[in-house]
mmCIF file of C-alpha atoms and ligand atoms in Angstrom:
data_model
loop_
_atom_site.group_PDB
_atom_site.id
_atom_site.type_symbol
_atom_site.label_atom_id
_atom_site.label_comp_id
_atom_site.label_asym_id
_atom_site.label_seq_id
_atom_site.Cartn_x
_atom_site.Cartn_y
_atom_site.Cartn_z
ATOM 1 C CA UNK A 1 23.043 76.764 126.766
ATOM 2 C CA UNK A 2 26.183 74.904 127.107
ATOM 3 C CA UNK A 3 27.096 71.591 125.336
ATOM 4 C CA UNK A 4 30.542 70.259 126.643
ATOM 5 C CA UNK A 5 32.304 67.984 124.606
ATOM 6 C CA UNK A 6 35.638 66.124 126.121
ATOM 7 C CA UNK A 7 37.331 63.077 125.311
ATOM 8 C CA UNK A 8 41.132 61.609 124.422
ATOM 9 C CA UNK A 9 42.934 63.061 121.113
ATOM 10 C CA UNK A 10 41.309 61.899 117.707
ATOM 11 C CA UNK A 11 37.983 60.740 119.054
ATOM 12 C CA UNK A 12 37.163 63.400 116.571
ATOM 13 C CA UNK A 13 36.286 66.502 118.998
ATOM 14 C CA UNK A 14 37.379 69.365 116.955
ATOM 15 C CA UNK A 15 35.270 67.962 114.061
ATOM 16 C CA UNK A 16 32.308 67.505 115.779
ATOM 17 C CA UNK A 17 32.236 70.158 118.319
ATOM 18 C CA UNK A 18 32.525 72.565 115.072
ATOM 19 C CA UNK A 19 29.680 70.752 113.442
ATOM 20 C CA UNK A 20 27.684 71.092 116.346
ATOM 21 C CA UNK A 21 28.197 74.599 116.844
ATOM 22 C CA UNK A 22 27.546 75.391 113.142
ATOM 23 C CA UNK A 23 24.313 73.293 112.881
ATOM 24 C CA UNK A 24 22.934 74.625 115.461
ATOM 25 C CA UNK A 25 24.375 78.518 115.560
ATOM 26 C CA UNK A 26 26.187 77.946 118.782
ATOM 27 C CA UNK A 27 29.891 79.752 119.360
ATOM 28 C CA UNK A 28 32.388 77.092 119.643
ATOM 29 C CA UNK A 29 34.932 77.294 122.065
ATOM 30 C CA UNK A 30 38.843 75.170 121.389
ATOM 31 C CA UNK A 31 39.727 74.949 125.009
ATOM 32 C CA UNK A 32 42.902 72.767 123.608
ATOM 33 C CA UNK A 33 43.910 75.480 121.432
ATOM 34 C CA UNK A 34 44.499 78.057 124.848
ATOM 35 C CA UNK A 35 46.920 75.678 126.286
ATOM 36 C CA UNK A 36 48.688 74.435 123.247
ATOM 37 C CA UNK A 37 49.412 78.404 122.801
ATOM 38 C CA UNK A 38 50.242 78.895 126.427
ATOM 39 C CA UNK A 39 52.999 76.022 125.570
ATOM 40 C CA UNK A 40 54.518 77.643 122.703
ATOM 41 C CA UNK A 41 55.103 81.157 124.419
ATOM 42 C CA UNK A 42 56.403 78.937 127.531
ATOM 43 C CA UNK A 43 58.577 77.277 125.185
ATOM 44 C CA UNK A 44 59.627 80.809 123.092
ATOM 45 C CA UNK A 45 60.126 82.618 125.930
ATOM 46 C CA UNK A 46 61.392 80.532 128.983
ATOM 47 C CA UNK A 47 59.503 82.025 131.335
ATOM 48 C CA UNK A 48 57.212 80.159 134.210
ATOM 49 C CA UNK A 49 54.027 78.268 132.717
ATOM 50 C CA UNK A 50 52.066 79.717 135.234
ATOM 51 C CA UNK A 51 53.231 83.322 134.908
ATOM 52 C CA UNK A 52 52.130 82.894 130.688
ATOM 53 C CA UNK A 53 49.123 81.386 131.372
ATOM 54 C CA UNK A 54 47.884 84.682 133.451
ATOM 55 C CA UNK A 55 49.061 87.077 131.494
ATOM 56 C CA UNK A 56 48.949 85.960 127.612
ATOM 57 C CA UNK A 57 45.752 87.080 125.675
ATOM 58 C CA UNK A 58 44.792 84.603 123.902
ATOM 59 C CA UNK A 59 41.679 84.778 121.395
ATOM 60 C CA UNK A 60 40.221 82.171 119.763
ATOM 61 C CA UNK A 61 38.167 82.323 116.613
ATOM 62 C CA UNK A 62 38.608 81.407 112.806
ATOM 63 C CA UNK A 63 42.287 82.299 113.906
ATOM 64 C CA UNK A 64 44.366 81.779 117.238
ATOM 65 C CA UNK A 65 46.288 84.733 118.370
ATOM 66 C CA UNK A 66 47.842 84.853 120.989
ATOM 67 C CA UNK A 67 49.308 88.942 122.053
ATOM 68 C CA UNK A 68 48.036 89.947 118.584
ATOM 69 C CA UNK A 69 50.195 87.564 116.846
ATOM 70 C CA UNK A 70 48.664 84.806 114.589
ATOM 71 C CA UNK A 71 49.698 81.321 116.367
ATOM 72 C CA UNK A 72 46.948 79.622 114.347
ATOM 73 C CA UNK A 73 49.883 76.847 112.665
ATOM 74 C CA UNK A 74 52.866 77.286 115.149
ATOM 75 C CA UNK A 75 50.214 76.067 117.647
ATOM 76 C CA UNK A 76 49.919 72.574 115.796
ATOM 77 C CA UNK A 77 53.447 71.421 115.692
ATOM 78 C CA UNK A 78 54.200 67.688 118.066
ATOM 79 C CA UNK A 79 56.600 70.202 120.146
ATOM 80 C CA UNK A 80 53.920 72.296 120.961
ATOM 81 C CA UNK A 81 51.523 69.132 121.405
ATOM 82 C CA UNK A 82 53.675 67.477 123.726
ATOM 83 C CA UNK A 83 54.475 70.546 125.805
ATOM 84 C CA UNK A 84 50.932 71.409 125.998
ATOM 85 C CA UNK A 85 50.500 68.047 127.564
ATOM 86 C CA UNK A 86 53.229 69.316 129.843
ATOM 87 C CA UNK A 87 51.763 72.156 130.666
ATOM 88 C CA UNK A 88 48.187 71.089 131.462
ATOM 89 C CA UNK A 89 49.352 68.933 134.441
ATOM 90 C CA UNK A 90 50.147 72.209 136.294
ATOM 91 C CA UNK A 91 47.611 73.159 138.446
ATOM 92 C CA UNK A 92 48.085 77.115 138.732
ATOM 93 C CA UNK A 93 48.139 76.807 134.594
ATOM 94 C CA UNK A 94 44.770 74.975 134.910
ATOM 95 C CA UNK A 95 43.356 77.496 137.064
ATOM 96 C CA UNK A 96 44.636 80.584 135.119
ATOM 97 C CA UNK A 97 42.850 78.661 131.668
ATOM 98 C CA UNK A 98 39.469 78.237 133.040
ATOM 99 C CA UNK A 99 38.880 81.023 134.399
ATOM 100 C CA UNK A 100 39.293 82.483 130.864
ATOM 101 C CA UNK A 101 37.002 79.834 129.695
ATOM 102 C CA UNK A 102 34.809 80.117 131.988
ATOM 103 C CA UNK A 103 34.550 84.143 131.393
ATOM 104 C CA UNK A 104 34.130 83.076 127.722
ATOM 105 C CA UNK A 105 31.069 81.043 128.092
ATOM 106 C CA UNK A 106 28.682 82.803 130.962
ATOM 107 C CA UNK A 107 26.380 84.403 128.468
ATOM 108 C CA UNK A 108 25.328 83.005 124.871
ATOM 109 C CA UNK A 109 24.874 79.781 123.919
ATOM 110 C CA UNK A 110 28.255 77.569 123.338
ATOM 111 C CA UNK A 111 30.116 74.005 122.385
ATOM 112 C CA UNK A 112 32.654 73.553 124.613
ATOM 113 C CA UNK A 113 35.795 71.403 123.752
ATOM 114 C CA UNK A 114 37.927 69.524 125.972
ATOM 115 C CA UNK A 115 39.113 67.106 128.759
ATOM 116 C CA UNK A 116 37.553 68.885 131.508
ATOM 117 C CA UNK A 117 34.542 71.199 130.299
ATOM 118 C CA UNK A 118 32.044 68.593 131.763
ATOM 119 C CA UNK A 119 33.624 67.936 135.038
ATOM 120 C CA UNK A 120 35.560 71.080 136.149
ATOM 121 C CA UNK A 121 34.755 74.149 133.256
ATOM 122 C CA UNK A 122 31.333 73.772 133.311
ATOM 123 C CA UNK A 123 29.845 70.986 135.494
ATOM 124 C CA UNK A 124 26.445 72.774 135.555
ATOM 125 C CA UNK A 125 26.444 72.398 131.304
ATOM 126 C CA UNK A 126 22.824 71.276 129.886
ATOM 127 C CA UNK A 127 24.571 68.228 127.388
ATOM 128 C CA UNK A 128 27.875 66.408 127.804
ATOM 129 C CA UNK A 129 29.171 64.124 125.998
ATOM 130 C CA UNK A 130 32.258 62.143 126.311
ATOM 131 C CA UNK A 131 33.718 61.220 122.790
ATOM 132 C CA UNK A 132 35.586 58.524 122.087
ATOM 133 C CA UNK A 133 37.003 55.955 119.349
ATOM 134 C CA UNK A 134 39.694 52.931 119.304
ATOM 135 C CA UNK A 135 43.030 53.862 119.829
ATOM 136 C CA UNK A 136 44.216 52.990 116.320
ATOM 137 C CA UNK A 137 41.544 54.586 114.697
ATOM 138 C CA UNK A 138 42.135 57.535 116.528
ATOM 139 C CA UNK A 139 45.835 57.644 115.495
ATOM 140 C CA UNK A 140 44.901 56.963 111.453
ATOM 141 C CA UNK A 141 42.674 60.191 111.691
ATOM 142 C CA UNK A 142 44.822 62.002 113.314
ATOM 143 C CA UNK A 143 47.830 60.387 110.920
ATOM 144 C CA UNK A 144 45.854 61.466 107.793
ATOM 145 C CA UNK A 145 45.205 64.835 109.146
ATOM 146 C CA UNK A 146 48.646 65.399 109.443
ATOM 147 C CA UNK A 147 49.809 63.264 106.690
ATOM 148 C CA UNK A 148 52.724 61.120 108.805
ATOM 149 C CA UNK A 149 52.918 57.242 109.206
ATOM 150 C CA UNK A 150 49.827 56.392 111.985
ATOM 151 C CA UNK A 151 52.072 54.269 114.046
ATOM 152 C CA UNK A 152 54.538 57.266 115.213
ATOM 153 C CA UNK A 153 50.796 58.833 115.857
ATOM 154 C CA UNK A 154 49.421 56.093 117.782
ATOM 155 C CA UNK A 155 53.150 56.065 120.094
ATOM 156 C CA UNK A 156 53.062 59.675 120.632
ATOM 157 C CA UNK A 157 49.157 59.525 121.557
ATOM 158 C CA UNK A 158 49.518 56.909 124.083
ATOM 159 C CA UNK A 159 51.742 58.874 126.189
ATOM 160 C CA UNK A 160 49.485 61.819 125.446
ATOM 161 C CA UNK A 161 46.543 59.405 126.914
ATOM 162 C CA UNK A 162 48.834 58.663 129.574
ATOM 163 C CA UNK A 163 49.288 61.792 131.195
ATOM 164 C CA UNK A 164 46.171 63.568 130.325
ATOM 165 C CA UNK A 165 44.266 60.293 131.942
ATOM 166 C CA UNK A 166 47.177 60.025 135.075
ATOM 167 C CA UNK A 167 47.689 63.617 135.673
ATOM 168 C CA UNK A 168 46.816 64.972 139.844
ATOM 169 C CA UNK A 169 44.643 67.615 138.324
ATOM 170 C CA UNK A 170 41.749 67.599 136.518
ATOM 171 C CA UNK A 171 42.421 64.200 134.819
ATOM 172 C CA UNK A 172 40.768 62.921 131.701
ATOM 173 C CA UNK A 173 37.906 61.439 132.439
ATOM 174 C CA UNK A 174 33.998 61.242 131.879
ATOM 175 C CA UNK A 175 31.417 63.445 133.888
ATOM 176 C CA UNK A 176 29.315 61.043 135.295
ATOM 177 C CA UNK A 177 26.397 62.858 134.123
ATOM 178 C CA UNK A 178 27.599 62.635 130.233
ATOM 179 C CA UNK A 179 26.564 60.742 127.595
ATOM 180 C CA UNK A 180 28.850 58.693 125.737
ATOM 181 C CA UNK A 181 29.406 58.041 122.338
ATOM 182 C CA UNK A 182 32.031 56.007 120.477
ATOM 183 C CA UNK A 183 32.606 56.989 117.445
ATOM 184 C CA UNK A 184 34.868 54.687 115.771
ATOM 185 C CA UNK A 185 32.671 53.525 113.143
ATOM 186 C CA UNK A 186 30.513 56.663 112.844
ATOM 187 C CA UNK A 187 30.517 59.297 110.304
ATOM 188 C CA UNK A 188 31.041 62.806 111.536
ATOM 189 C CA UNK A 189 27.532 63.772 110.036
ATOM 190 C CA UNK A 190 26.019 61.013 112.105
ATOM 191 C CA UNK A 191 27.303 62.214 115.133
ATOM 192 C CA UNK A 192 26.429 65.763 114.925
ATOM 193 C CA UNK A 193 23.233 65.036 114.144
ATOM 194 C CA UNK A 194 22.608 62.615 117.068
ATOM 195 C CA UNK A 195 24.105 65.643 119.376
ATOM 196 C CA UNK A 196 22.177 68.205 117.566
ATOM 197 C CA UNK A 197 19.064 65.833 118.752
ATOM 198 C CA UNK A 198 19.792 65.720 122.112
ATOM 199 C CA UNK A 199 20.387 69.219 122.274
ATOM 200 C CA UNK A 200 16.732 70.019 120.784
ATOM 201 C CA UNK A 201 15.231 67.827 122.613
ATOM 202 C CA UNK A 202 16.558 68.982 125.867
ATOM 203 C CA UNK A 203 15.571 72.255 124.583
ATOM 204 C CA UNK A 204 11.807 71.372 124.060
HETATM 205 O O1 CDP B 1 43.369 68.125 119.475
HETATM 206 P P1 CDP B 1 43.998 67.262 120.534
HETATM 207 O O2 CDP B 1 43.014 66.392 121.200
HETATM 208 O O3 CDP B 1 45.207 66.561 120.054
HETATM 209 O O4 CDP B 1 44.568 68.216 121.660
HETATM 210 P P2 CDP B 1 43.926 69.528 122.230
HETATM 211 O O5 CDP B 1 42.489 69.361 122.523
HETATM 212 O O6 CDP B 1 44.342 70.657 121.358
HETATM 213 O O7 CDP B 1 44.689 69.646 123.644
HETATM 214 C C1 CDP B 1 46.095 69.637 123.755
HETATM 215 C C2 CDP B 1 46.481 69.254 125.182
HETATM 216 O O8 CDP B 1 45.964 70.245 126.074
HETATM 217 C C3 CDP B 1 45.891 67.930 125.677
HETATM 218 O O9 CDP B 1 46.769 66.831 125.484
HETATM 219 C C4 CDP B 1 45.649 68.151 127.154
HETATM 220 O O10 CDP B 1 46.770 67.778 127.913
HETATM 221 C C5 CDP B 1 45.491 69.649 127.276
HETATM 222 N N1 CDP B 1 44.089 70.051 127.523
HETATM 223 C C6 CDP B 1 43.612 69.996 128.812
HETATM 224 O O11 CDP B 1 44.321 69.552 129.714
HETATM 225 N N2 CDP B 1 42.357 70.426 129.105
HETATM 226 C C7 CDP B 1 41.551 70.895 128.134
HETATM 227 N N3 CDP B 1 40.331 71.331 128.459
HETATM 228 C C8 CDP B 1 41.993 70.934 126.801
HETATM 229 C C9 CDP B 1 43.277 70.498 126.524
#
């Protein structure tokens, strides 16, 4: 079974996505965290998006490593967040990512994380949901995660918004098949369980 979870930065994907997966024994899969390390070999080694995006091994787990080598913090820096951004809008980078994905999550039973599990990754997944919160409270969580003044969060996350929602390929936006759930005033315990729910359920 695959639950896909997608939504706009800080609507609290990571969080719950790893909840899910735990409560229920699922394997969770970071899509985010292949191309934010496909941006920081583009940006270490100059070479064509595209080209790293084919060829770099990337494995995802407790830690991200990417070659061999542990990217697990490099990957997290804004540089790497705003070239990741970058990246994503390329369409040959797209293609080269899920088909990895993809790969990753034709046998077993996984939660998916994203902008584009539910519509392009896996369209055919059991449960999608489509997370999302205010704008400022996404930038306060995502400001006390990375313990910097929200507003310089909030500026850099609307462009972010911007060009994951504008982009020609693949843009942000909801499956029309997904269920949606704003979670601005919602614990992450509450949410998981309400997923973990629907996933049962649909389970019988
Ligand atoms: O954690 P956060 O929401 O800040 O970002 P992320 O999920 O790690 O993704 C980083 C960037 O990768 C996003 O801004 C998107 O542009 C891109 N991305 C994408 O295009 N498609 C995905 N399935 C996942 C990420």
């Amino acid at each position: 079974m695959v639950i896909a979870i997608d939504g706009p930065a800080g609507a609290g994907k990571s969080t719950v996505a790893r909840g899910v997966a735990e409560r229920l024994g699922f394997t969770y899969l970071d899509s985010g965290a292949m191309y934010r390390a496909a941006a920081l070999a583009t940006l270490e080694d100059r070479r064509e998006p595209a080209e790293v995006a084919r060829t770099l091994e990337i494995e995802l787990g407790e830690r991200v490593l990417a070659n061999g080598r542990d990217v697990t913090a490099a990957i997290r820096t804004p540089e790497v967040t705003e070239a990741a951004s970058r990246i994503a809008t390329d369409r040959a980078v797209r293609a080269a990512l899920v088909e990895k994905q993809r790969e990753l999550i034709r046998r077993g039973d996984w939660v998916a994380e994203g902008r584009d599990i539910g519509t392009v990754v896996a369209p055919g997944a059991e449960l999608k949901i489509f997370l999302t919160a205010s704008p400022e409270q996404r930038a306060r969580r995502r400001a006390a995660e990375l313990g910097v003044d929200w507003r310089t969060v909030l500026r850099d996350q609307t462009l972010r918004d911007e060009q994951d929602r504008r982009r020609e390929h693949s843009p942000l936006r909801a499956a029309p098949d997904a269920i949606a759930i704003d979670t601005t005033d919602r614990t992450v315990e509450d949410v998981v369980t309400q997923i973990a729910k629907l996933a049962r359920d649909l389970r019988g």
